[in-house]
Short mmCIF file of C-alpha atoms in Angstrom, two decimals:
data_model
loop_
_atom_site.label_atom_id
_atom_site.label_comp_id
_atom_site.label_asym_id
_atom_site.label_seq_id
_atom_site.Cartn_x
_atom_site.Cartn_y
_atom_site.Cartn_z
CA MET A 1 42.48 -2.02 -49.29
CA LEU A 2 44.31 -1.56 -45.99
CA ARG A 3 40.99 -1.07 -44.20
CA ASN A 4 39.57 -4.28 -45.65
CA VAL A 5 42.66 -6.26 -44.64
CA GLN A 6 42.32 -4.97 -41.07
CA ILE A 7 38.67 -6.13 -41.03
CA LEU A 8 39.81 -9.57 -42.20
CA LYS A 9 41.91 -9.96 -39.04
CA GLU A 10 38.68 -10.31 -37.06
CA PHE A 11 38.17 -13.71 -38.74
CA THR A 12 41.53 -15.13 -37.58
CA ASN A 13 40.11 -16.80 -34.47
CA TYR A 14 37.34 -18.42 -36.51
CA LEU A 15 39.76 -19.69 -39.17
CA GLN A 16 42.09 -21.13 -36.51
CA LYS A 17 39.20 -23.40 -35.46
CA HIS A 18 38.27 -24.34 -39.02
CA ASP A 19 39.65 -27.87 -38.60
CA GLU A 20 37.20 -28.43 -35.73
CA VAL A 21 34.35 -27.48 -38.08
CA LEU A 22 35.52 -29.98 -40.70
CA MET A 23 35.87 -32.68 -38.04
CA GLU A 24 32.32 -32.10 -36.78
CA LEU A 25 30.99 -32.16 -40.35
CA GLU A 26 32.73 -35.48 -41.01
CA LYS A 27 31.34 -36.96 -37.78
CA ALA A 28 27.84 -35.68 -38.58
CA THR A 29 27.82 -37.23 -42.07
CA LYS A 30 28.64 -40.61 -40.50
CA ARG A 31 26.01 -40.21 -37.79
CA ILE A 32 23.14 -38.66 -39.76
CA LYS A 33 22.13 -40.65 -42.85
CA LYS A 34 20.08 -37.81 -44.35
CA LEU A 35 23.06 -35.42 -44.14
CA GLU A 36 25.31 -38.03 -45.75
CA ILE A 37 22.87 -38.34 -48.67
CA VAL A 38 22.66 -34.54 -49.10
CA TYR A 39 26.49 -34.31 -48.96
CA LYS A 40 26.96 -36.98 -51.63
CA GLU A 41 24.19 -35.63 -53.85
CA PHE A 42 25.75 -32.17 -53.77
CA GLU A 43 29.16 -33.57 -54.72
CA LEU A 44 27.55 -35.26 -57.74
CA GLN A 45 26.39 -31.90 -59.11
CA ARG A 46 28.50 -30.31 -61.85
CA VAL A 47 28.91 -27.13 -59.82
CA CYS A 48 30.88 -29.14 -57.22
CA TYR A 49 33.89 -29.81 -59.45
CA LEU A 50 36.15 -30.52 -56.43
CA PRO A 51 35.44 -32.53 -53.26
CA LEU A 52 33.25 -30.41 -50.97
CA ASN A 53 35.74 -30.30 -48.10
CA THR A 54 38.32 -28.86 -50.53
CA PHE A 55 35.99 -25.90 -51.14
CA LEU A 56 35.69 -25.44 -47.38
CA LEU A 57 39.43 -24.67 -47.24
CA LYS A 58 39.12 -21.81 -49.74
CA PRO A 59 38.68 -19.03 -47.10
CA ILE A 60 42.20 -19.66 -45.74
CA HIS A 61 43.62 -20.24 -49.22
CA ARG A 62 42.20 -16.86 -50.26
CA ILE A 63 44.13 -15.08 -47.50
CA ILE A 64 47.37 -16.68 -48.73
CA TYR A 65 46.45 -15.52 -52.23
CA TYR A 66 45.93 -11.94 -50.98
CA LYS A 67 49.43 -11.99 -49.47
CA LEU A 68 50.93 -13.06 -52.80
CA ILE A 69 49.00 -10.37 -54.72
CA LEU A 70 50.08 -7.65 -52.28
CA GLY A 71 53.68 -8.84 -52.53
CA ARG A 72 53.57 -8.45 -56.31
CA LEU A 73 51.97 -5.00 -56.01
CA CYS A 74 54.69 -3.81 -53.62
CA LYS A 75 57.32 -4.88 -56.16
CA HIS A 76 55.40 -3.19 -58.97
CA TYR A 77 54.84 0.20 -57.28
CA PRO A 78 57.76 2.65 -57.01
CA ALA A 79 58.42 3.87 -53.44
CA ASP A 80 56.94 7.30 -54.23
CA HIS A 81 53.65 5.89 -55.58
CA ARG A 82 50.62 7.14 -53.63
CA ASP A 83 49.46 3.55 -52.88
CA TYR A 84 52.88 2.16 -51.97
CA THR A 85 52.75 2.85 -48.21
CA ASP A 86 49.20 1.48 -47.78
CA CYS A 87 50.11 -1.55 -49.89
CA LYS A 88 53.23 -2.20 -47.78
CA ASN A 89 51.22 -1.88 -44.53
CA ALA A 90 48.47 -4.14 -45.91
CA LEU A 91 51.12 -6.75 -46.81
CA LYS A 92 52.50 -6.63 -43.27
CA GLU A 93 48.98 -7.08 -41.80
CA ILE A 94 48.15 -10.02 -44.07
CA ALA A 95 51.60 -11.60 -43.51
CA ASP A 96 50.92 -11.50 -39.75
CA MET A 97 47.58 -13.23 -40.34
CA THR A 98 49.03 -15.98 -42.51
CA SER A 99 51.78 -16.52 -39.94
CA GLN A 100 49.16 -17.01 -37.21
CA LEU A 101 47.14 -19.33 -39.46
CA GLN A 102 50.09 -21.41 -40.72
CA ASN A 103 49.70 -24.22 -38.19
CA SER A 104 45.92 -24.28 -38.72
CA LEU A 105 46.42 -24.50 -42.48
CA ILE A 106 48.83 -27.44 -42.14
CA ARG A 107 46.33 -29.27 -39.91
CA LEU A 108 43.45 -28.45 -42.27
CA GLU A 109 45.20 -29.63 -45.42
CA ASN A 110 46.32 -32.82 -43.73
CA PHE A 111 42.83 -33.47 -42.33
CA GLN A 112 41.20 -32.78 -45.70
CA LYS A 113 43.60 -35.22 -47.40
CA LEU A 114 42.92 -37.94 -44.83
CA ILE A 115 39.16 -37.52 -45.35
CA GLU A 116 39.59 -37.72 -49.13
CA LEU A 117 41.65 -40.93 -48.84
CA GLN A 118 39.24 -42.45 -46.34
CA HIS A 119 36.51 -42.06 -48.97
CA ASP A 120 38.71 -43.45 -51.75
CA LEU A 121 40.23 -46.46 -49.97
CA LEU A 122 38.25 -49.59 -49.19
CA GLY A 123 39.17 -50.95 -45.76
CA ALA A 124 40.41 -47.70 -44.20
CA ASP A 125 37.52 -46.65 -41.98
CA ASN A 126 39.80 -45.25 -39.27
CA LEU A 127 42.39 -43.45 -41.37
CA ILE A 128 41.96 -40.22 -39.39
CA ALA A 129 44.01 -40.87 -36.26
CA PRO A 130 45.66 -38.46 -33.80
CA GLY A 131 49.14 -37.49 -34.96
CA ARG A 132 48.86 -39.16 -38.37
CA GLU A 133 50.25 -37.07 -41.22
CA PHE A 134 49.89 -37.73 -44.94
CA ILE A 135 53.25 -37.56 -46.77
CA ARG A 136 53.04 -39.02 -50.31
CA GLU A 137 50.74 -41.00 -52.62
CA GLY A 138 51.57 -42.50 -55.95
CA CYS A 139 51.97 -45.38 -58.33
CA LEU A 140 54.70 -47.99 -57.91
CA TYR A 141 55.11 -51.43 -59.49
CA LYS A 142 55.23 -54.19 -56.89
CA LEU A 143 56.96 -57.53 -57.45
CA THR A 144 54.39 -60.36 -57.35
CA LYS A 145 54.25 -63.97 -58.50
CA LYS A 146 53.12 -62.70 -61.89
CA GLY A 147 55.90 -60.13 -62.15
CA LEU A 148 55.62 -56.40 -61.57
CA GLN A 149 52.03 -55.29 -60.89
CA GLN A 150 50.77 -51.73 -60.64
CA ARG A 151 49.89 -50.60 -57.12
CA MET A 152 49.01 -47.32 -55.41
CA PHE A 153 51.11 -46.61 -52.33
CA PHE A 154 50.20 -44.18 -49.54
CA LEU A 155 52.88 -43.02 -47.12
CA PHE A 156 51.89 -41.60 -43.73
CA SER A 157 53.97 -40.60 -40.72
CA ASP A 158 53.43 -44.01 -39.11
CA THR A 159 52.56 -46.51 -41.85
CA LEU A 160 52.83 -47.34 -45.55
CA LEU A 161 49.70 -48.68 -47.30
CA TYR A 162 49.57 -50.33 -50.71
CA THR A 163 46.41 -50.87 -52.73
CA SER A 164 45.09 -52.21 -56.01
CA LYS A 165 42.32 -50.78 -58.17
CA GLY A 166 38.97 -51.94 -56.76
CA VAL A 167 36.14 -53.50 -58.73
CA THR A 168 33.30 -51.56 -57.10
CA GLY A 169 31.05 -49.19 -59.01
CA THR A 170 32.80 -46.26 -57.34
CA ASN A 171 36.23 -47.34 -58.63
CA GLN A 172 37.81 -47.14 -55.19
CA PHE A 173 41.19 -48.61 -54.27
CA LYS A 174 41.33 -51.76 -52.17
CA ILE A 175 43.95 -52.00 -49.42
CA ARG A 176 46.12 -55.08 -49.93
CA GLY A 177 48.60 -54.53 -47.11
CA HIS A 178 50.20 -52.11 -44.71
CA LEU A 179 53.72 -51.80 -43.39
CA PRO A 180 54.32 -49.98 -40.08
CA LEU A 181 57.29 -47.60 -40.35
CA HIS A 182 58.65 -48.59 -36.93
CA GLY A 183 61.80 -50.60 -37.67
CA MET A 184 61.50 -50.19 -41.46
CA LEU A 185 64.53 -49.96 -43.76
CA VAL A 186 64.64 -49.03 -47.47
CA GLU A 187 67.46 -49.37 -50.00
CA GLU A 188 68.04 -49.27 -53.74
CA SER A 189 68.12 -52.73 -55.32
CA GLU A 190 68.38 -52.26 -59.09
CA ASN A 191 71.42 -54.50 -59.34
CA GLU A 192 69.88 -57.29 -57.26
CA TRP A 193 66.66 -57.55 -59.27
CA SER A 194 67.84 -56.16 -62.64
CA VAL A 195 64.82 -53.85 -62.68
CA PRO A 196 65.25 -50.10 -63.40
CA HIS A 197 64.41 -47.66 -60.57
CA CYS A 198 63.88 -50.55 -58.15
CA PHE A 199 64.12 -50.41 -54.36
CA THR A 200 63.40 -52.79 -51.48
CA ILE A 201 61.31 -52.04 -48.39
CA TYR A 202 62.23 -54.15 -45.35
CA SER A 203 59.67 -54.14 -42.55
CA ALA A 204 59.05 -56.29 -39.48
CA GLN A 205 56.16 -58.03 -41.28
CA LYS A 206 57.52 -58.59 -44.77
CA THR A 207 59.89 -57.42 -47.46
CA VAL A 208 58.46 -55.68 -50.51
CA VAL A 209 60.25 -54.98 -53.79
CA VAL A 210 58.90 -52.09 -55.88
CA ALA A 211 59.91 -50.13 -58.97
CA ALA A 212 59.17 -46.50 -59.81
CA SER A 213 58.46 -45.18 -63.31
CA THR A 214 61.57 -42.96 -63.36
CA ARG A 215 64.79 -42.40 -61.47
CA LEU A 216 63.42 -39.10 -60.14
CA GLN A 217 60.27 -40.78 -58.79
CA MET A 218 62.39 -43.40 -57.03
CA GLU A 219 64.53 -40.69 -55.41
CA LYS A 220 61.43 -38.85 -54.17
CA TRP A 221 60.00 -42.00 -52.61
CA LEU A 222 63.31 -42.87 -50.96
CA GLU A 223 63.72 -39.34 -49.59
CA ASP A 224 60.22 -39.27 -48.09
CA LEU A 225 60.38 -42.85 -46.80
CA ASN A 226 63.67 -42.23 -45.00
CA MET A 227 62.33 -38.96 -43.56
CA ALA A 228 59.14 -40.72 -42.36
CA ILE A 229 61.09 -43.62 -40.85
CA GLU A 230 63.19 -41.14 -38.85
CA MET A 231 59.97 -39.42 -37.69
CA ALA A 232 58.55 -42.79 -36.61
CA LYS A 233 61.66 -43.51 -34.56
CA LYS A 234 61.15 -40.32 -32.58
CA THR A 235 57.50 -40.84 -31.71
CA VAL A 236 56.16 -43.07 -28.95
CA GLU A 237 52.76 -43.48 -30.60
CA LYS A 238 52.05 -46.86 -32.21
CA SER A 239 48.94 -45.74 -34.13
CA GLY A 240 50.20 -47.48 -37.25
CA MET A 241 48.66 -50.73 -36.03
CA PHE A 242 45.10 -49.40 -36.28
CA LEU A 243 44.55 -50.86 -39.73
CA GLU A 244 45.37 -54.42 -38.73
CA ASN A 245 41.73 -55.45 -38.28
CA SER A 246 40.49 -53.80 -41.47
CA LEU A 247 42.89 -55.71 -43.70
CA SER A 248 42.39 -59.21 -44.96
CA ASN A 249 44.29 -61.74 -42.86
CA ARG A 250 47.70 -62.58 -44.22
CA SER A 251 50.32 -64.72 -42.58
CA ASN A 252 53.34 -62.75 -41.41
CA ARG A 253 56.46 -63.40 -43.42
CA SER A 254 60.01 -63.34 -42.18
CA SER A 255 61.83 -60.06 -42.72
CA ASP A 256 64.04 -61.47 -45.49
CA GLU A 257 61.16 -62.94 -47.51
CA VAL A 258 59.93 -60.96 -50.52
CA SER A 259 56.18 -60.37 -50.66
CA LEU A 260 54.89 -62.07 -53.83
CA GLU A 261 51.16 -61.59 -53.65
CA GLN A 262 48.72 -63.50 -55.86
CA GLU A 263 46.88 -61.43 -58.46
CA SER A 264 43.22 -62.42 -58.98
CA GLU A 265 41.52 -62.28 -62.40
CA GLU A 266 39.13 -59.75 -60.88
CA ASP A 267 42.00 -57.44 -59.91
CA ILE A 268 43.66 -57.80 -63.32
CA HIS A 269 40.41 -56.82 -65.03
CA SER A 270 39.83 -53.83 -62.76
CA SER A 271 43.36 -52.50 -63.26
CA ARG A 272 42.56 -52.07 -66.97
CA SER A 273 39.53 -49.86 -66.36
CA SER A 274 39.72 -46.38 -67.84
CA LEU A 275 39.29 -42.87 -66.51
CA ASP A 276 35.86 -42.76 -68.17
CA ARG A 277 34.47 -45.28 -65.64
CA GLN A 278 34.58 -42.84 -62.72
CA SER A 279 31.18 -42.36 -61.09
CA HIS A 280 31.06 -40.61 -57.74
CA HIS A 281 34.86 -40.45 -57.52
CA ARG A 282 36.17 -37.85 -59.94
CA ALA A 283 38.79 -38.68 -62.54
CA ASN A 284 40.69 -35.47 -61.73
CA THR A 285 41.46 -36.30 -58.07
CA THR A 286 45.17 -36.84 -57.45
CA ILE A 287 44.77 -40.52 -56.53
CA HIS A 288 43.28 -41.42 -59.94
CA VAL A 289 45.58 -39.13 -61.94
CA CYS A 290 48.67 -40.61 -60.25
CA TRP A 291 47.39 -44.11 -61.09
CA TYR A 292 46.93 -43.41 -64.80
CA ARG A 293 50.03 -41.23 -65.18
CA ASN A 294 52.37 -43.55 -63.20
CA THR A 295 53.57 -40.79 -60.90
CA SER A 296 53.26 -39.54 -57.32
CA VAL A 297 52.30 -36.41 -55.38
CA SER A 298 53.44 -35.36 -51.91
CA MET A 299 51.90 -33.18 -49.21
CA THR A 300 54.67 -30.70 -50.02
CA ASP A 301 53.38 -30.58 -53.61
CA HIS A 302 49.87 -29.86 -52.31
CA SER A 303 51.20 -26.98 -50.21
CA VAL A 304 53.01 -25.49 -53.21
CA ALA A 305 49.85 -25.85 -55.34
CA VAL A 306 47.85 -23.80 -52.80
CA GLU A 307 50.19 -20.86 -53.42
CA ASN A 308 49.98 -21.25 -57.20
CA GLN A 309 46.40 -20.79 -58.37
CA LEU A 310 45.24 -18.58 -61.21
CA SER A 311 42.21 -17.75 -63.34
CA GLY A 312 41.66 -15.75 -66.51
CA TYR A 313 40.79 -15.92 -70.18
CA LEU A 314 43.00 -18.01 -72.47
CA LEU A 315 42.73 -19.18 -76.07
CA ARG A 316 43.07 -22.96 -76.37
CA LYS A 317 44.14 -24.97 -79.40
CA PHE A 318 44.43 -28.73 -79.82
CA LYS A 319 47.43 -30.23 -81.59
CA ASN A 320 45.53 -31.19 -84.75
CA SER A 321 43.04 -28.31 -84.92
CA ASN A 322 43.31 -25.00 -86.72
CA GLY A 323 41.15 -22.65 -84.65
CA TRP A 324 41.55 -21.16 -81.19
CA GLN A 325 38.75 -21.31 -78.61
CA LYS A 326 38.43 -18.57 -76.00
CA LEU A 327 37.75 -19.98 -72.52
CA TRP A 328 37.71 -18.82 -68.93
CA VAL A 329 40.35 -21.04 -67.27
CA VAL A 330 40.75 -21.77 -63.57
CA PHE A 331 43.93 -23.48 -62.38
CA THR A 332 43.58 -25.08 -58.93
CA ASN A 333 44.39 -28.44 -57.33
CA PHE A 334 46.84 -29.39 -60.12
CA CYS A 335 44.02 -29.08 -62.67
CA LEU A 336 42.83 -26.69 -65.38
CA PHE A 337 39.05 -26.17 -65.40
CA PHE A 338 37.53 -24.73 -68.58
CA TYR A 339 34.45 -22.48 -68.60
CA LYS A 340 32.76 -20.76 -71.53
CA THR A 341 32.73 -17.47 -69.57
CA HIS A 342 33.71 -16.32 -66.07
CA GLN A 343 29.99 -16.19 -65.18
CA ASP A 344 29.34 -19.91 -65.68
CA ASP A 345 28.48 -21.98 -62.61
CA TYR A 346 30.34 -25.14 -63.61
CA PRO A 347 33.20 -26.11 -65.94
CA LEU A 348 32.74 -27.56 -69.42
CA ALA A 349 35.78 -29.81 -68.98
CA SER A 350 38.96 -30.24 -66.99
CA LEU A 351 42.59 -31.18 -67.63
CA PRO A 352 44.67 -32.61 -64.74
CA LEU A 353 48.24 -31.39 -65.19
CA ILE A 354 50.10 -33.89 -62.99
CA GLY A 355 52.74 -35.38 -65.27
CA TYR A 356 52.43 -32.64 -67.91
CA ILE A 357 55.41 -30.53 -68.99
CA ILE A 358 55.06 -26.85 -69.88
CA ASN A 359 57.24 -25.54 -72.73
CA MET A 360 57.24 -23.01 -75.53
CA PRO A 361 56.07 -24.15 -79.01
CA THR A 362 58.80 -25.40 -81.32
CA GLU A 363 59.22 -24.53 -84.99
CA GLU A 364 57.66 -27.89 -85.90
CA ASP A 365 54.47 -26.94 -84.06
CA GLY A 366 53.82 -24.19 -86.60
CA ILE A 367 52.40 -21.70 -84.07
CA GLN A 368 52.80 -18.19 -85.49
CA LYS A 369 51.36 -16.31 -82.51
CA ASP A 370 52.78 -14.44 -79.53
CA TYR A 371 52.34 -15.37 -75.85
CA VAL A 372 51.71 -19.08 -76.48
CA PHE A 373 52.74 -21.91 -74.16
CA LYS A 374 52.54 -25.65 -74.75
CA LEU A 375 51.39 -28.36 -72.36
CA GLN A 376 52.40 -31.94 -73.17
CA PHE A 377 52.08 -35.40 -71.63
CA LYS A 378 53.36 -38.10 -74.00
CA SER A 379 51.31 -37.65 -77.20
CA HIS A 380 48.75 -35.32 -75.60
CA VAL A 381 49.50 -31.73 -76.62
CA TYR A 382 47.61 -28.49 -75.93
CA PHE A 383 48.48 -24.89 -76.83
CA PHE A 384 47.32 -21.90 -74.80
CA ARG A 385 47.56 -18.27 -75.86
CA ALA A 386 47.49 -15.38 -73.38
CA GLU A 387 46.34 -11.85 -74.17
CA SER A 388 49.48 -10.05 -72.94
CA LYS A 389 53.12 -10.59 -72.00
CA TYR A 390 52.30 -10.20 -68.30
CA THR A 391 49.45 -12.74 -68.25
CA PHE A 392 51.54 -15.15 -70.35
CA GLU A 393 54.41 -14.97 -67.86
CA ARG A 394 52.03 -15.40 -64.91
CA TRP A 395 50.42 -18.55 -66.37
CA VAL A 396 53.81 -20.09 -67.17
CA GLU A 397 55.19 -19.21 -63.73
CA VAL A 398 52.20 -20.58 -61.80
CA ILE A 399 51.88 -23.83 -63.77
CA LYS A 400 55.62 -24.50 -63.61
CA ARG A 401 55.72 -23.99 -59.85
CA ALA A 402 52.66 -26.15 -59.17
CA THR A 403 53.66 -29.05 -61.42
CA SER A 404 57.47 -29.15 -61.13
CA SER A 405 57.23 -31.19 -57.89
CA PRO A 406 60.56 -30.32 -56.22
CA GLY A 407 62.04 -32.50 -53.49
CA ARG A 408 61.29 -31.85 -49.82
CA SER A 409 64.74 -30.35 -49.13
CA ASN A 410 64.43 -27.97 -52.11
CA ILE A 411 61.01 -26.71 -51.07
CA LEU A 412 62.13 -25.99 -47.50
CA THR A 413 64.97 -23.82 -48.85
CA THR A 414 62.56 -21.96 -51.16
CA LYS A 415 60.15 -21.22 -48.30
CA ASP A 416 62.96 -19.82 -46.16
CA GLU A 417 63.97 -17.49 -49.00
CA LYS A 418 60.36 -16.29 -49.42
CA GLU A 419 60.06 -15.45 -45.73
CA ARG A 420 63.29 -13.44 -45.87
CA ASN A 421 61.99 -11.47 -48.87
CA ILE A 422 58.75 -10.55 -47.05
CA ASN A 423 60.60 -9.50 -43.90
#
């Protein structure tokens, strides 16, 4: 094990340049039509259950996973175990690697997210800009002339975009406006508008009133918006204006005027489309899941999810069924993927867990088995049974960590504690 970890170190230089590889691939798909067709055709295959560029990040994610496994082994082995010293040395080697790759990983994950959004958003051809960082995406309800209308918002380090559900065959999201963060101000405004979880965004161009689905969601948006506004104050770059030409022309409003956009019949119809209408764009990507679950996901959440992936056999039971079905389950990218066996090339189905809560079965559930956990979103309920106490605890731990979505300040504290434990 120690020998293999030392061999892995030879790949550090390659992995540090991995973002350059992804950038060249993205440029090539735009330049070479045949490559673009091959790329899209491959993503349509069932074996490609995640966007292709997500798979290309797996080599670095695997190294992080090795560090976590070795950390658990070191805690499991007593100091006098014959493998303890090698395990401890291997952990030190892999921790050094992940430390060297940390900046590369941050750049890669940000770049991958920008590519994904560029494909999903109509009118954002130049989303990948120097210095731009993705911060949060999610559903908010925007005040319009017809009342509160569902919108997807995308917060970056220099601008805030808002979109509506598109009417194209690919079910993309259409950009309806953007608000540069330079000079922006946000504040709670529940009392002013008598709308729960409501806040107002004041920008140089216009004023926008939005409402979140819960108090917690509003607090997360406000925390990230204020953090991003402070970041924008400290930078001299004005790259937030790049989208001006790709948006439909709208007259600038005074800063104290609320944006009350007109909703077209076409937009109203498209907003009622279901998850089943996804074609090339998968229903389990975070952008679509956030839309249908009325929630949001941050870049911090994505980083936590990378460290909380798991696979193994579980027994699954639906709320109104009697039998249990044994499946090979892979948890990655906030989603459970179900296979008949671990040898299958592609999943039978998937279950995005954003918005789900993990609990133990109650007496009313009537589950008379050990090592069972319950996943629930509104009326959707699933039961999963592990084969041992250890695997049960691992599944519960990993799913809780990946889906609990802590605030930015909480996650920074947790990371500091982890680093102290390793050192």
